[in-house]
Amino acid sequence: MSKIAVVYLSTTGNTRAMADAIADGARSRNVDVEVKSFYDWKPEEAAAADAIAIGSSTFHYTMLPPIEKFVDKLVGAGAKGKDGAAFGSYGWSGEAPIMIAEKMRIGGMNVLDPVLRVQYKPNEKDLKECNRLGKDLAEKIKK
Ligand SMILES: Cc1cc2nc3c(=O)[nH]c(=O)nc-3n(C[C@H](O)[C@H](O)[C@H](O)COP(=O)(O)O)c2cc1C
């Protein structure tokens, strides 16, 4: 079965809620999905999935150094040519998901639109959009 890795950094659970909704959407399309914090993923392990979704909230107009290092390692560990998605909760500027998408694209990944950004805690509509993104990513790798 095709597999999607969902990786996130979340301090108060907002980006985590997005990750869970993306995972639920993908699962509804019958692909294998593993969703965990980046602390619990090895970059090579996530890179080995058929598609990879990476999310981070924004701090001080950027992403935190540990997730930045993680993304660099993951993209360098064989994710080239794979489908990906970037997402994250933010407060007022929301740079992190855009930076993640940029790193994925530079590394040769095909990043789905939209790069999903939600202000603070995702509401019902936001979670539906996350669901949709998960479904779209699953459909991509089922082909
Ligand atoms: C110390 C601190 C710095 C932050 N800096 C930014 C920022 O520069 N830009 C922004 O959009 N949000 C910023 N935020 C807001 C967080 O991105 C926002 O609260 C987000 O919902 C947290 O999501 P999480 O629970 O997934 O970590 C900051 C929050 C904190 C606590």
Coordinates of C-alpha atoms and ligand atoms in Angstrom, one line a residue:
M1 CA 0.0 0.0 0.0
S2 CA 1.2 3.5 -0.7
K3 CA 2.3 5.4 2.3
I4 CA 2.2 9.1 3.4
A5 CA 4.3 10.5 6.2
V6 CA 2.9 13.5 8.1
V7 CA 5.5 15.3 10.1
Y8 CA 4.8 18.3 12.3
L9 CA 6.2 20.8 14.8
S10 CA 3.5 22.1 17.1
T11 CA 3.9 23.8 20.5
T12 CA 0.3 24.2 21.6
G13 CA -1.5 21.7 19.3
N14 CA -2.7 24.0 16.5
T15 CA -0.4 22.6 13.7
R16 CA -0.9 19.1 15.2
A17 CA -4.7 19.4 14.7
M18 CA -4.0 20.3 11.0
A19 CA -1.7 17.3 10.7
D20 CA -4.3 15.0 12.2
A21 CA -7.0 16.3 9.8
I22 CA -4.6 15.9 6.8
A23 CA -3.9 12.3 7.9
D24 CA -7.7 11.6 8.3
G25 CA -8.3 12.9 4.8
A26 CA -5.6 10.7 3.3
R27 CA -6.8 7.6 5.2
S28 CA -10.2 8.1 3.8
R29 CA -8.6 7.4 0.4
N30 CA -7.2 4.1 1.6
V31 CA -3.5 4.9 1.9
D32 CA -1.3 4.0 4.8
V33 CA -0.6 7.2 6.9
E34 CA 1.8 7.7 9.7
V35 CA 1.5 11.1 11.6
K36 CA 4.0 12.1 14.3
S37 CA 6.0 15.0 15.6
F38 CA 9.3 15.5 13.9
Y39 CA 11.0 14.6 17.2
D40 CA 9.7 11.1 16.6
W41 CA 10.6 10.7 13.0
K42 CA 14.0 9.9 11.5
P43 CA 14.4 12.1 8.4
E44 CA 15.3 9.0 6.2
E45 CA 12.3 7.2 7.5
A46 CA 9.9 10.0 6.5
A47 CA 11.7 10.5 3.2
A48 CA 11.1 6.8 2.3
A49 CA 7.3 7.3 2.2
D50 CA 5.6 7.8 -1.2
A51 CA 4.5 11.3 -0.2
I52 CA 5.4 13.6 2.7
A53 CA 3.4 16.4 4.4
I54 CA 5.4 18.7 6.6
G55 CA 3.9 21.3 9.0
S56 CA 5.3 23.9 11.4
S57 CA 4.0 26.9 13.2
T58 CA 5.9 30.2 12.8
F59 CA 8.1 31.7 15.5
H60 CA 9.9 35.0 15.2
Y61 CA 9.0 35.3 11.4
T62 CA 10.7 32.0 10.6
M63 CA 10.7 28.3 11.5
L64 CA 12.5 27.1 14.5
P65 CA 16.1 25.8 13.8
P66 CA 15.4 22.1 14.7
I67 CA 12.5 21.7 12.2
E68 CA 14.6 23.6 9.6
K69 CA 17.4 21.1 10.0
F70 CA 14.9 18.3 9.9
V71 CA 13.5 19.5 6.6
D72 CA 16.9 19.9 5.0
K73 CA 17.9 16.3 6.1
L74 CA 14.6 14.9 4.9
V75 CA 14.7 16.6 1.5
G76 CA 18.3 15.4 1.1
A77 CA 17.5 11.9 2.1
G78 CA 15.8 10.7 -1.1
A79 CA 12.6 12.7 -1.2
K80 CA 13.4 14.1 -4.7
G81 CA 10.7 13.6 -7.2
K82 CA 8.1 12.8 -4.6
D83 CA 4.8 14.6 -3.9
G84 CA 4.7 16.8 -0.8
A85 CA 2.5 19.3 1.1
A86 CA 3.4 22.1 3.5
F87 CA 1.2 23.5 6.2
G88 CA 1.1 25.2 9.6
S89 CA -0.7 27.4 12.1
Y90 CA 0.5 30.9 12.6
G91 CA -0.3 34.1 14.4
W92 CA 0.4 37.2 12.3
S93 CA 3.0 36.6 9.6
G94 CA 3.1 32.8 8.8
E95 CA 6.4 32.3 7.1
A96 CA 7.2 28.7 8.2
P97 CA 4.9 26.8 5.8
I98 CA 6.1 28.9 2.8
M99 CA 9.7 28.3 3.8
I100 CA 9.0 24.5 4.0
A101 CA 7.4 24.5 0.6
E102 CA 10.3 26.4 -0.8
K103 CA 12.9 23.9 0.6
M104 CA 10.8 21.0 -0.7
R105 CA 10.6 22.5 -4.2
I106 CA 14.4 23.3 -4.3
G107 CA 15.0 19.7 -3.3
G108 CA 13.0 18.5 -6.3
M109 CA 9.7 17.6 -4.6
N110 CA 6.4 18.4 -6.2
V111 CA 4.5 20.5 -3.7
L112 CA 0.7 20.5 -3.9
D113 CA -1.3 23.7 -3.8
P114 CA -2.4 25.2 -1.5
V115 CA 0.4 25.7 1.0
L116 CA -2.1 25.5 3.9
R117 CA -1.9 28.2 6.6
V118 CA -4.3 28.6 9.4
Q119 CA -4.4 31.5 11.9
Y120 CA -4.1 30.1 15.5
K121 CA -6.5 27.2 16.2
P122 CA -8.1 25.6 13.1
N123 CA -11.9 25.9 12.9
E124 CA -14.3 23.4 11.2
K125 CA -13.8 25.0 7.8
D126 CA -10.0 24.9 8.2
L127 CA -10.0 21.3 9.2
K128 CA -12.1 20.5 6.1
E129 CA -9.4 22.1 4.0
C130 CA -6.8 20.0 5.7
N131 CA -8.9 17.0 5.0
R132 CA -9.1 17.9 1.4
L133 CA -5.3 18.4 1.2
G134 CA -4.8 14.9 2.6
K135 CA -7.2 13.4 0.1
D136 CA -5.5 15.2 -2.8
L137 CA -2.1 14.0 -1.7
A138 CA -3.4 10.4 -1.4
E139 CA -4.9 10.6 -4.9
K140 CA -1.6 11.8 -6.3
I141 CA 0.3 8.7 -5.1
K142 CA -2.5 6.2 -5.9
K143 CA -2.0 6.9 -9.7
Ligands
LIG1 C1 7.3 33.4 21.2 C2 6.3 33.3 20.0 C3 6.7 33.9 18.8 C4 5.8 33.9 17.7 N1 6.2 34.4 16.5 C5 5.3 34.4 15.4 C6 5.7 35.1 14.2 O1 6.7 35.6 14.1 N2 4.8 35.0 13.2 C7 3.5 34.4 13.3 O2 2.8 34.4 12.3 N3 3.2 33.8 14.5 C8 4.0 33.8 15.5 N4 3.7 33.2 16.7 C9 2.3 32.6 16.8 C10 2.3 31.1 16.6 O3 2.8 30.7 15.3 C11 0.8 30.6 16.8 O4 0.5 30.7 18.1 C12 0.6 29.2 16.3 O5 -0.8 29.0 16.3 C13 1.2 28.1 17.2 O6 0.9 26.9 16.6 P1 1.3 25.5 17.3 O7 0.4 25.2 18.5 O8 1.1 24.5 16.2 O9 2.8 25.6 17.7 C14 4.5 33.2 17.8 C15 4.2 32.6 19.0 C16 5.0 32.7 20.1 C17 4.6 32.0 21.4

